[in-house]
CSV table of C-alpha atoms and ligand atoms in Angstrom, one decimal:
chain,number,residue,atom,x,y,z
A,184,MET,CA,12.4,-20.0,-39.6
A,185,SER,CA,14.7,-19.8,-36.6
A,186,THR,CA,13.9,-17.4,-33.8
A,187,GLN,CA,17.2,-15.7,-34.1
A,188,ALA,CA,16.5,-14.7,-37.7
A,189,GLN,CA,13.0,-13.3,-36.9
A,190,THR,CA,12.2,-9.6,-36.7
A,191,LEU,CA,10.2,-8.5,-33.8
A,192,GLN,CA,7.1,-8.0,-36.0
A,193,GLU,CA,7.4,-11.6,-37.3
A,194,ALA,CA,7.7,-13.0,-33.7
A,195,LEU,CA,4.7,-11.0,-32.6
A,196,GLN,CA,2.7,-12.2,-35.5
A,197,GLU,CA,3.6,-15.8,-34.7
A,198,ALA,CA,2.7,-15.3,-31.0
A,199,ARG,CA,-0.7,-13.9,-31.9
A,200,ALA,CA,-1.4,-16.8,-34.3
A,201,ARG,CA,-0.4,-19.2,-31.5
A,202,TYR,CA,-2.7,-17.4,-29.0
A,203,ALA,CA,-5.6,-17.5,-31.5
A,204,ALA,CA,-5.2,-21.2,-32.2
A,205,ALA,CA,-4.9,-22.0,-28.4
A,206,ASN,CA,-8.1,-20.1,-27.4
A,207,PRO,CA,-11.0,-20.9,-29.8
A,208,ARG,CA,-13.6,-20.9,-27.1
A,209,SER,CA,-12.6,-17.5,-25.9
A,210,ARG,CA,-12.7,-16.2,-29.4
A,211,ALA,CA,-16.3,-17.6,-29.9
A,212,GLN,CA,-17.3,-16.2,-26.5
A,213,ASN,CA,-16.1,-12.8,-27.5
A,214,ALA,CA,-17.9,-12.9,-30.8
A,215,ALA,CA,-21.2,-13.9,-29.1
A,216,ALA,CA,-20.8,-11.2,-26.5
A,217,ALA,CA,-20.2,-8.6,-29.2
A,218,GLU,CA,-23.8,-8.9,-30.3
A,219,PHE,CA,-24.9,-7.2,-27.1
A,220,MET,CA,-21.8,-5.4,-25.8
A,221,PRO,CA,-19.6,-3.1,-27.8
A,222,GLY,CA,-16.6,-5.2,-28.7
A,223,GLY,CA,-18.0,-7.9,-26.4
A,224,ASN,CA,-16.5,-5.8,-23.6
A,225,THR,CA,-17.6,-3.9,-20.5
A,226,ARG,CA,-14.2,-2.9,-19.1
A,227,THR,CA,-11.8,-1.5,-21.6
A,228,VAL,CA,-8.6,-2.5,-19.7
A,229,LEU,CA,-9.5,-6.1,-20.0
A,230,PHE,CA,-9.8,-6.1,-23.8
A,231,SER,CA,-6.9,-7.7,-25.5
A,232,ASP,CA,-6.3,-7.8,-29.2
A,233,PRO,CA,-7.1,-10.0,-31.2
A,234,PHE,CA,-9.7,-11.1,-28.6
A,235,PRO,CA,-9.6,-11.5,-24.8
A,236,ILE,CA,-9.3,-14.9,-23.1
A,237,THR,CA,-12.4,-15.6,-21.1
A,238,LEU,CA,-11.9,-16.8,-17.5
A,239,ALA,CA,-14.1,-19.7,-16.3
A,240,SER,CA,-13.0,-19.9,-12.7
A,241,ALA,CA,-10.2,-19.0,-10.2
A,242,ASP,CA,-8.7,-20.5,-7.1
A,243,GLY,CA,-5.9,-19.5,-4.8
A,244,CYS,CA,-3.6,-17.5,-6.9
A,245,TYR,CA,-4.6,-19.1,-10.2
A,246,VAL,CA,-7.1,-18.4,-12.9
A,247,ASN,CA,-8.6,-20.9,-15.3
A,248,SER,CA,-9.7,-20.1,-18.9
A,249,LEU,CA,-12.6,-21.3,-20.9
A,250,ASP,CA,-10.1,-23.0,-23.2
A,251,GLY,CA,-8.5,-25.1,-20.4
A,252,GLY,CA,-5.6,-22.8,-19.7
A,253,ARG,CA,-4.4,-22.5,-16.1
A,254,TYR,CA,-2.4,-19.4,-15.2
A,255,ILE,CA,-0.7,-17.9,-12.1
A,256,ASP,CA,-2.7,-14.8,-11.5
A,257,TYR,CA,-0.1,-12.0,-11.7
A,258,LEU,CA,-2.7,-9.5,-12.8
A,259,GLY,CA,-4.3,-9.8,-9.4
A,260,GLU,CA,-7.3,-7.8,-10.6
A,261,PHE,CA,-5.1,-4.7,-10.9
A,262,THR,CA,-4.4,-4.9,-7.1
A,263,ALA,CA,-8.0,-5.6,-5.9
A,264,GLY,CA,-7.1,-9.4,-5.9
A,265,LEU,CA,-4.7,-9.1,-3.0
A,266,PHE,CA,-6.4,-12.0,-1.1
A,267,GLY,CA,-6.4,-14.3,-4.1
A,268,HIS,CA,-9.6,-16.2,-4.9
A,269,SER,CA,-10.1,-18.6,-2.0
A,270,ASP,CA,-9.3,-16.8,1.3
A,271,PRO,CA,-11.0,-18.8,4.0
A,272,ALA,CA,-11.7,-15.8,6.3
A,273,ILE,CA,-13.4,-13.9,3.5
A,274,LYS,CA,-15.3,-17.0,2.4
A,275,GLN,CA,-16.6,-17.4,5.9
A,276,ALA,CA,-17.6,-13.8,6.2
A,277,VAL,CA,-19.5,-13.9,2.8
A,278,GLN,CA,-21.2,-17.1,3.8
A,279,GLN,CA,-22.4,-15.4,7.0
A,280,ALA,CA,-23.6,-12.5,4.9
A,281,LEU,CA,-25.5,-14.9,2.6
A,282,ASP,CA,-27.1,-16.5,5.6
A,283,SER,CA,-28.2,-13.2,7.2
A,284,GLY,CA,-29.6,-11.4,4.2
A,285,TRP,CA,-27.6,-9.1,1.9
A,286,VAL,CA,-29.9,-6.2,0.7
A,287,ARG,CA,-31.0,-4.9,4.1
A,288,GLY,CA,-31.3,-1.2,3.4
A,289,GLY,CA,-30.2,-0.2,6.9
A,290,HIS,CA,-27.0,0.4,8.8
A,291,ILE,CA,-25.0,-2.8,9.5
A,292,PRO,CA,-22.4,-3.4,12.3
A,293,GLN,CA,-19.6,-4.3,9.8
A,294,GLU,CA,-19.6,-0.8,8.3
A,295,ALA,CA,-18.5,0.7,11.6
A,296,GLU,CA,-16.1,-2.1,12.1
A,297,LEU,CA,-14.4,-1.5,8.7
A,298,ALA,CA,-14.4,2.3,9.2
A,299,ALA,CA,-12.7,1.9,12.6
A,300,ILE,CA,-10.0,-0.4,11.1
A,301,ILE,CA,-9.3,2.1,8.3
A,302,CYS,CA,-9.2,5.2,10.7
A,303,LYS,CA,-6.8,3.3,13.1
A,304,ARG,CA,-4.4,2.4,10.3
A,305,PHE,CA,-4.4,5.9,8.7
A,306,PRO,CA,-4.1,8.6,11.3
A,307,SER,CA,-4.9,11.2,8.7
A,308,ILE,CA,-8.3,9.6,8.1
A,309,GLU,CA,-10.2,10.8,11.1
A,310,ARG,CA,-13.6,10.1,9.5
A,311,VAL,CA,-14.4,8.0,6.4
A,312,ARG,CA,-17.3,7.4,4.1
A,313,PHE,CA,-17.8,4.5,1.7
A,314,ALA,CA,-18.5,4.3,-2.0
A,315,ASN,CA,-18.5,1.6,-4.6
A,316,SER,CA,-15.3,2.2,-6.6
A,317,GLY,CA,-12.1,4.2,-6.5
A,318,THR,CA,-13.5,6.4,-9.3
A,319,GLU,CA,-16.5,7.3,-7.2
A,320,ALA,CA,-14.3,7.9,-4.1
A,321,ASN,CA,-12.2,10.4,-6.1
A,322,LEU,CA,-15.2,12.1,-7.6
A,323,TYR,CA,-16.5,12.7,-4.1
A,324,ALA,CA,-13.1,13.8,-2.7
A,325,ILE,CA,-12.7,16.3,-5.5
A,326,GLN,CA,-16.2,17.7,-5.2
A,327,THR,CA,-15.7,17.9,-1.4
A,328,ALA,CA,-12.6,20.0,-1.9
A,329,ARG,CA,-14.4,22.3,-4.4
A,330,ALA,CA,-17.4,22.6,-2.1
A,331,ILE,CA,-15.5,23.5,1.1
A,332,THR,CA,-12.8,25.8,-0.5
A,333,GLY,CA,-15.2,27.5,-2.9
A,334,LYS,CA,-12.4,27.2,-5.5
A,335,ASN,CA,-12.7,25.7,-8.9
A,336,LYS,CA,-9.5,24.2,-10.3
A,337,VAL,CA,-8.2,20.6,-9.8
A,338,VAL,CA,-4.5,19.8,-10.1
A,339,VAL,CA,-3.7,16.3,-11.4
A,340,PHE,CA,-0.5,14.9,-12.9
A,341,GLU,CA,0.7,13.5,-16.3
A,342,GLY,CA,0.3,9.8,-16.3
A,343,GLY,CA,-2.1,9.9,-13.4
A,344,TYR,CA,-5.1,7.7,-13.1
A,345,HIS,CA,-7.9,8.2,-10.7
A,346,GLY,CA,-10.7,6.3,-12.4
A,347,GLY,CA,-12.5,5.9,-15.7
A,348,VAL,CA,-13.3,9.6,-15.9
A,349,PHE,CA,-10.0,10.7,-14.6
A,350,VAL,CA,-7.4,9.4,-17.1
A,351,PHE,CA,-4.4,11.7,-17.6
A,352,SER,CA,-2.2,9.5,-19.8
A,353,GLY,CA,-2.1,10.0,-23.6
A,354,ALA,CA,-4.8,12.0,-25.4
A,355,ARG,CA,-7.6,13.4,-23.2
A,356,SER,CA,-10.6,11.1,-23.2
A,357,PRO,CA,-13.8,12.8,-24.3
A,358,ILE,CA,-15.5,11.3,-21.2
A,359,THR,CA,-13.1,13.0,-18.7
A,360,ALA,CA,-15.1,14.5,-15.8
A,361,PRO,CA,-15.9,18.1,-16.6
A,362,PHE,CA,-13.6,19.8,-14.1
A,363,ASP,CA,-11.2,22.5,-14.8
A,364,PHE,CA,-8.0,20.4,-14.6
A,365,ILE,CA,-4.5,21.6,-14.5
A,366,VAL,CA,-2.2,18.7,-15.6
A,367,ALA,CA,1.2,19.1,-13.9
A,368,PRO,CA,4.4,17.1,-14.6
A,369,TYR,CA,4.9,14.2,-12.2
A,370,ASN,CA,8.0,14.1,-10.1
A,371,ASP,CA,9.0,17.6,-11.3
A,372,TRP,CA,8.4,20.1,-8.5
A,373,GLU,CA,9.7,23.1,-10.3
A,374,GLY,CA,7.4,22.5,-13.3
A,375,THR,CA,4.5,21.8,-10.9
A,376,LEU,CA,5.2,24.9,-8.8
A,377,ALA,CA,5.0,27.2,-11.8
A,378,LEU,CA,1.6,25.9,-12.7
A,379,LEU,CA,0.4,26.1,-9.1
A,380,GLU,CA,1.6,29.7,-8.6
A,381,ALA,CA,-0.1,30.8,-11.9
A,382,ASP,CA,-3.5,29.8,-10.6
A,383,LYS,CA,-2.9,29.9,-6.8
A,384,ASP,CA,-6.1,31.7,-5.9
A,385,ASP,CA,-8.4,29.2,-7.6
A,386,ILE,CA,-7.0,25.8,-6.9
A,387,ALA,CA,-9.4,23.7,-4.8
A,388,CYS,CA,-7.2,20.6,-4.6
A,389,VAL,CA,-4.2,18.7,-5.7
A,390,ILE,CA,-4.8,15.0,-6.2
A,391,VAL,CA,-1.8,12.7,-6.6
A,392,GLU,CA,-0.9,9.0,-6.5
A,393,PRO,CA,2.2,8.5,-4.3
A,394,HIS,CA,3.2,5.8,-6.8
A,395,GLN,CA,1.5,5.9,-10.2
A,396,GLY,CA,-0.1,2.5,-10.8
A,397,SER,CA,-1.8,2.6,-14.2
A,398,GLY,CA,0.9,5.1,-15.3
A,399,GLY,CA,3.4,2.3,-15.1
A,400,CYS,CA,4.3,1.7,-11.5
A,401,ILE,CA,6.3,4.9,-11.0
A,402,PRO,CA,7.1,5.9,-7.5
A,403,ALA,CA,6.9,9.6,-6.5
A,404,ARG,CA,10.0,11.1,-5.1
A,405,PRO,CA,9.4,11.7,-1.4
A,406,ALA,CA,10.5,15.3,-1.7
A,407,PHE,CA,8.0,15.9,-4.5
A,408,LEU,CA,5.1,14.7,-2.3
A,409,LYS,CA,6.4,16.8,0.7
A,410,HIS,CA,6.5,19.9,-1.5
A,411,ILE,CA,2.9,19.3,-2.6
A,412,GLU,CA,1.8,18.8,1.0
A,413,ALA,CA,3.5,22.0,2.1
A,414,TRP,CA,2.2,24.1,-0.8
A,415,THR,CA,-1.4,23.0,-0.4
A,416,ARG,CA,-1.2,23.7,3.4
A,417,GLU,CA,0.0,27.3,2.7
A,418,HIS,CA,-2.6,28.0,0.1
A,419,ASP,CA,-5.9,26.8,1.7
A,420,CYS,CA,-6.1,24.0,-0.8
A,421,ILE,CA,-7.0,20.4,-0.2
A,422,PHE,CA,-4.2,17.8,-0.6
A,423,ILE,CA,-5.9,14.5,-1.7
A,424,LEU,CA,-3.7,11.4,-1.7
A,425,ASP,CA,-5.1,8.7,-4.0
A,426,GLU,CA,-4.1,5.5,-2.2
A,427,VAL,CA,-6.6,3.3,-4.1
A,428,MET,CA,-3.8,1.1,-5.1
A,429,THR,CA,-0.9,2.0,-2.8
A,430,SER,CA,-2.6,1.4,0.5
A,431,ARG,CA,-1.5,-2.2,0.2
A,432,LEU,CA,2.2,-1.2,0.3
A,433,ALA,CA,2.3,-0.7,4.1
A,434,GLY,CA,-0.1,-1.0,7.0
A,435,GLY,CA,-0.9,2.7,6.8
A,436,GLY,CA,-0.2,3.0,3.0
A,437,LEU,CA,2.5,5.1,1.4
A,438,GLN,CA,1.5,8.1,3.5
A,439,GLU,CA,2.9,6.2,6.5
A,440,VAL,CA,6.1,5.4,4.6
A,441,HIS,CA,6.6,9.0,3.5
A,442,GLY,CA,5.4,10.7,6.7
A,443,LEU,CA,2.6,12.5,4.9
A,444,LYS,CA,-0.6,13.8,6.4
A,445,PRO,CA,-3.0,14.5,3.5
A,446,ASP,CA,-6.2,16.4,4.1
A,447,MET,CA,-8.1,13.7,2.3
A,448,THR,CA,-7.3,10.1,1.2
A,449,THR,CA,-9.1,7.9,-1.2
A,450,LEU,CA,-9.1,4.1,-1.0
A,451,GLY,CA,-10.5,1.2,-3.1
A,452,LYS,CA,-9.6,-2.1,-4.6
A,453,TYR,CA,-8.7,-5.0,-2.2
A,454,ILE,CA,-10.0,-3.3,1.0
A,455,GLY,CA,-13.5,-4.7,0.2
A,456,GLY,CA,-12.1,-8.2,0.3
A,457,GLY,CA,-12.5,-8.5,-3.5
A,458,PHE,CA,-16.0,-6.9,-3.6
A,459,SER,CA,-16.8,-3.4,-5.1
A,460,PHE,CA,-15.3,-0.8,-2.9
A,461,GLY,CA,-14.3,2.8,-2.6
A,462,ALA,CA,-13.8,5.2,0.3
A,463,PHE,CA,-12.9,8.8,0.9
A,464,GLY,CA,-11.9,10.2,4.2
A,465,GLY,CA,-9.7,12.6,6.0
A,466,ARG,CA,-9.7,15.5,8.4
A,467,ALA,CA,-12.7,15.4,10.8
A,468,ASP,CA,-13.5,19.1,10.1
A,469,ILE,CA,-13.9,18.3,6.4
A,470,MET,CA,-15.7,15.0,6.7
A,471,GLU,CA,-18.0,16.2,9.4
A,472,ARG,CA,-19.7,18.3,6.7
A,473,TYR,CA,-21.3,15.0,5.7
A,474,ASN,CA,-22.8,14.5,9.2
A,475,PRO,CA,-26.6,14.3,8.7
A,476,GLN,CA,-27.0,15.3,12.3
A,477,ARG,CA,-25.6,18.8,11.5
A,478,ALA,CA,-27.6,21.6,10.0
A,479,GLY,CA,-26.7,22.3,6.4
A,480,TYR,CA,-24.9,19.0,6.0
A,481,ILE,CA,-23.8,17.8,2.5
A,482,GLY,CA,-25.7,14.7,1.4
A,483,HIS,CA,-23.8,11.7,0.1
A,484,ALA,CA,-26.1,9.0,-1.4
A,485,GLY,CA,-25.3,5.5,-2.8
A,486,THR,CA,-27.5,2.5,-2.7
A,487,PHE,CA,-24.6,0.2,-2.2
A,488,ASN,CA,-22.3,2.3,-0.1
A,489,ASN,CA,-22.6,-0.1,2.8
A,490,ASN,CA,-23.3,-3.2,0.8
A,491,VAL,CA,-23.3,-6.3,3.0
A,492,PHE,CA,-20.8,-8.4,1.0
A,493,THR,CA,-18.2,-5.6,0.8
A,494,MET,CA,-18.5,-4.6,4.5
A,495,CYS,CA,-18.4,-8.1,5.8
A,496,ALA,CA,-15.6,-9.3,3.4
A,497,GLY,CA,-13.7,-6.1,4.0
A,498,ALA,CA,-13.9,-6.2,7.8
A,499,ALA,CA,-12.7,-9.8,7.7
A,500,GLY,CA,-10.1,-9.5,5.0
A,501,TYR,CA,-8.6,-6.1,5.8
A,502,GLY,CA,-9.1,-6.4,9.5
A,503,LYS,CA,-8.0,-9.9,10.2
A,504,VAL,CA,-6.0,-11.2,7.2
A,505,PHE,CA,-4.1,-8.2,5.8
A,506,THR,CA,-2.7,-6.9,9.1
A,507,PRO,CA,0.2,-4.3,9.0
A,508,ASP,CA,2.7,-7.1,9.6
A,509,VAL,CA,1.4,-9.0,6.6
A,510,ALA,CA,1.5,-5.9,4.5
A,511,ALA,CA,5.1,-5.3,5.4
A,512,GLU,CA,6.0,-8.9,4.6
A,513,LEU,CA,4.2,-8.8,1.2
A,514,SER,CA,6.0,-5.6,0.3
A,515,ALA,CA,9.4,-7.2,1.2
A,516,ARG,CA,8.6,-10.2,-0.9
A,517,GLY,CA,7.7,-8.0,-3.9
A,518,ASP,CA,10.8,-6.0,-3.5
A,519,ARG,CA,12.9,-9.1,-3.6
A,520,LEU,CA,11.1,-10.5,-6.6
A,521,ARG,CA,11.4,-7.3,-8.5
A,522,ALA,CA,15.2,-7.1,-7.8
A,523,ARG,CA,15.5,-10.7,-9.0
A,524,LEU,CA,13.7,-10.0,-12.3
A,525,ASN,CA,15.8,-6.8,-12.8
A,526,ALA,CA,19.0,-8.8,-12.2
A,527,ILE,CA,17.9,-11.3,-14.9
A,528,ALA,CA,17.4,-8.5,-17.5
A,529,ALA,CA,20.5,-6.6,-16.5
A,530,GLY,CA,22.6,-9.8,-16.5
A,531,ALA,CA,21.6,-10.4,-20.2
A,532,SER,CA,21.9,-6.7,-21.1
A,533,PHE,CA,18.3,-6.9,-22.3
A,534,PRO,CA,16.5,-3.5,-22.6
A,535,MET,CA,13.9,-4.4,-20.0
A,536,GLN,CA,13.2,-3.3,-16.5
A,537,PHE,CA,10.6,-3.7,-13.7
A,538,THR,CA,9.7,-0.6,-11.9
A,539,GLY,CA,7.4,-0.3,-8.8
A,540,LEU,CA,7.2,-0.7,-5.1
A,541,GLY,CA,6.5,-3.7,-3.0
A,542,SER,CA,3.9,-6.0,-4.4
A,543,MET,CA,3.2,-3.9,-7.5
A,544,MET,CA,5.4,-3.7,-10.6
A,545,ASN,CA,5.4,-2.9,-14.3
A,546,VAL,CA,7.7,-4.0,-17.1
A,547,HIS,CA,9.2,-1.3,-19.4
A,548,MET,CA,11.1,-2.3,-22.5
A,549,CYS,CA,13.8,0.4,-22.2
A,550,PRO,CA,16.8,1.1,-20.0
A,551,GLY,CA,17.3,4.2,-17.9
A,552,GLU,CA,15.5,5.9,-15.0
A,553,ILE,CA,11.7,6.1,-15.3
A,554,ALA,CA,10.5,9.1,-13.3
A,555,SER,CA,7.4,9.9,-15.3
A,556,VAL,CA,5.3,8.7,-18.3
A,557,ARG,CA,7.5,11.0,-20.4
A,558,ASP,CA,10.4,8.6,-19.7
A,559,HIS,CA,8.6,5.4,-20.7
A,560,ALA,CA,7.4,6.9,-23.9
A,561,ARG,CA,10.7,5.7,-25.4
A,562,ALA,CA,10.0,2.1,-24.5
A,563,ASN,CA,9.5,-0.6,-27.2
A,564,LEU,CA,5.8,-1.4,-27.1
A,565,PRO,CA,5.7,-4.3,-29.6
A,566,LEU,CA,8.4,-6.0,-27.5
A,567,ARG,CA,6.1,-5.5,-24.4
A,568,ASP,CA,3.3,-7.1,-26.4
A,569,LEU,CA,5.5,-10.1,-27.2
A,570,PHE,CA,6.4,-10.4,-23.5
A,571,TYR,CA,2.6,-10.6,-22.8
A,572,PHE,CA,2.1,-13.5,-25.2
A,573,ASP,CA,5.2,-15.2,-24.1
A,574,LEU,CA,4.2,-15.0,-20.4
A,575,LEU,CA,0.8,-16.5,-21.2
A,576,ASP,CA,2.6,-19.4,-23.0
A,577,GLN,CA,4.4,-19.9,-19.7
A,578,GLY,CA,1.2,-20.0,-17.6
A,579,ILE,CA,1.5,-16.5,-16.3
A,580,TRP,CA,-1.5,-14.1,-16.4
A,581,PRO,CA,-0.2,-10.5,-16.6
A,582,ALA,CA,-1.9,-7.3,-17.5
A,583,ARG,CA,-1.6,-6.6,-21.2
A,584,ARG,CA,0.2,-3.3,-20.3
A,585,GLY,CA,2.8,-5.2,-18.4
A,586,MET,CA,1.6,-4.7,-14.8
A,587,LEU,CA,2.3,-7.6,-12.4
A,588,ASN,CA,0.9,-7.7,-8.9
A,589,LEU,CA,1.5,-10.2,-6.0
A,590,SER,CA,-1.2,-11.7,-4.0
A,591,LEU,CA,-1.1,-13.3,-0.6
A,592,PRO,CA,-1.4,-16.9,-1.6
A,593,MET,CA,1.6,-16.7,-3.9
A,594,GLY,CA,4.8,-18.5,-2.7
A,595,GLU,CA,8.3,-19.3,-3.9
A,596,ARG,CA,6.8,-21.7,-6.6
A,597,GLU,CA,4.9,-18.9,-8.2
A,598,PHE,CA,7.9,-16.4,-7.9
A,599,ASP,CA,10.2,-19.0,-9.5
A,600,ALA,CA,7.8,-19.5,-12.3
A,601,LEU,CA,7.8,-15.8,-13.1
A,602,ALA,CA,11.6,-15.5,-12.8
A,603,ASP,CA,12.0,-18.6,-15.1
A,604,ALA,CA,9.5,-17.1,-17.6
A,605,VAL,CA,11.4,-13.8,-17.7
A,606,ALA,CA,14.8,-15.6,-18.1
A,607,GLY,CA,13.3,-17.7,-20.9
A,608,PHE,CA,11.9,-14.6,-22.6
A,609,VAL,CA,15.3,-12.8,-22.4
A,610,GLU,CA,17.1,-15.8,-23.8
A,611,LYS,CA,14.6,-16.6,-26.6
A,612,ARG,CA,14.1,-13.0,-27.7
A,613,LYS,CA,17.5,-11.4,-27.4
A,614,GLY,CA,18.1,-11.9,-31.1
A,615,LEU,CA,15.2,-9.6,-31.8
A,616,GLN,CA,16.7,-6.6,-30.2
A,617,THR,CA,17.8,-4.8,-33.3
B,920,PLP,N1,-7.3,5.5,-8.4
B,920,PLP,C1,-6.3,4.7,-8.7
B,920,PLP,C2,-4.9,5.1,-8.3
B,920,PLP,C3,-6.5,3.6,-9.4
B,920,PLP,O1,-5.5,2.8,-9.8
B,920,PLP,C4,-7.8,3.2,-9.8
B,920,PLP,C5,-8.1,2.0,-10.5
B,920,PLP,O2,-7.2,1.4,-11.1
B,920,PLP,C6,-8.9,4.1,-9.4
B,920,PLP,C7,-8.6,5.2,-8.7
B,920,PLP,C8,-10.3,3.8,-9.8
B,920,PLP,O3,-10.8,2.7,-9.1
B,920,PLP,P1,-12.0,1.9,-9.6
B,920,PLP,O4,-11.5,1.1,-10.8
B,920,PLP,O5,-12.4,1.0,-8.5
B,920,PLP,O6,-13.0,2.9,-10.0
């Protein structure tokens, strides 16, 4: 059957069959894992129907599968893989950690080093504390806001993602953290204001991503963020900026780009050099409540808050490798690549676009502006699925939901490969549009 004559469903079926035939070891691995792990999985976002490909190793900006596939790593561990897999400065720091013992149970010099780097880059972060994930960082930030304001409600946004228990896309998960959430419309200040005003005396905090990552790489309008900042300031309410993903977009994160001064910021992902990491920080008067030298301080525990690998890899990677100049350069490269991909889709009048900022992007199979998850609800999801399988065929490793992230080791060769794969997809699949 010629491709032109195929329906989208037929093409998808064929792609899935090809995927299954090409990855028998991964299929067997998943079946074996399923005996002890639900679905053979411990991280939902990595599950991929009909079964996920198992990765055997990684190097530079490439990942290698159990079935012998070699892929350019455009998933980039959902932004935590910024340094790629072989950064020499991080390797050296980890080797030193290995040589000097890694479960010490005491303060270590690198935690202060990493804290100083963060506070210097983010003027709004006067004091910082570490955690083990972005989820944990957000949990602490929200609880801090509730504790210090004595208020109860937490404002989040449609399409927002702040961790496994803070998912605000689609149906509400039964394991959502048990806070009294108000879910406001993203990028819609009037709609948000109405909700804020209705509950203004009991809102502890507003937490927002300045560019929704998991929600589909949707940048916030700068004025929208400014309105939130001003309203929270006027209402004795804590403005939490979740920069777990977006801190990579500039030396001082998107708050630097937009001139924001949140009361609290949360961080995570790549800042630990590729090891488990989370951080929450902000105004000194807020964070000093955690100072154990003060009477009535708030305790913040966590066996691995200052784990040696994270602190050493983070101080080396974030401090020495990912300098503000490098951050600016990576964002510029990402902007150029995204423009190039969009030009390919537009040139072919293919209903496909890449949204995002800098080194983060997401494909959407629909035309028109995407300002919130409501806008990409009209996208063609089976076509996005087909794009996923076609990219794999071309040696590109994307997120199943269409997210693509740059990493530092990537160069023109890898950018050309993605652009060629997108051009090939558009050419091959244009007959499937109707
Ligand atoms: N906040 C944002 C904006 C995120 O994108 C994520 C993860 O993707 C998190 C928080 C949660 O981080 P973690 O997966 O480290 O718990």
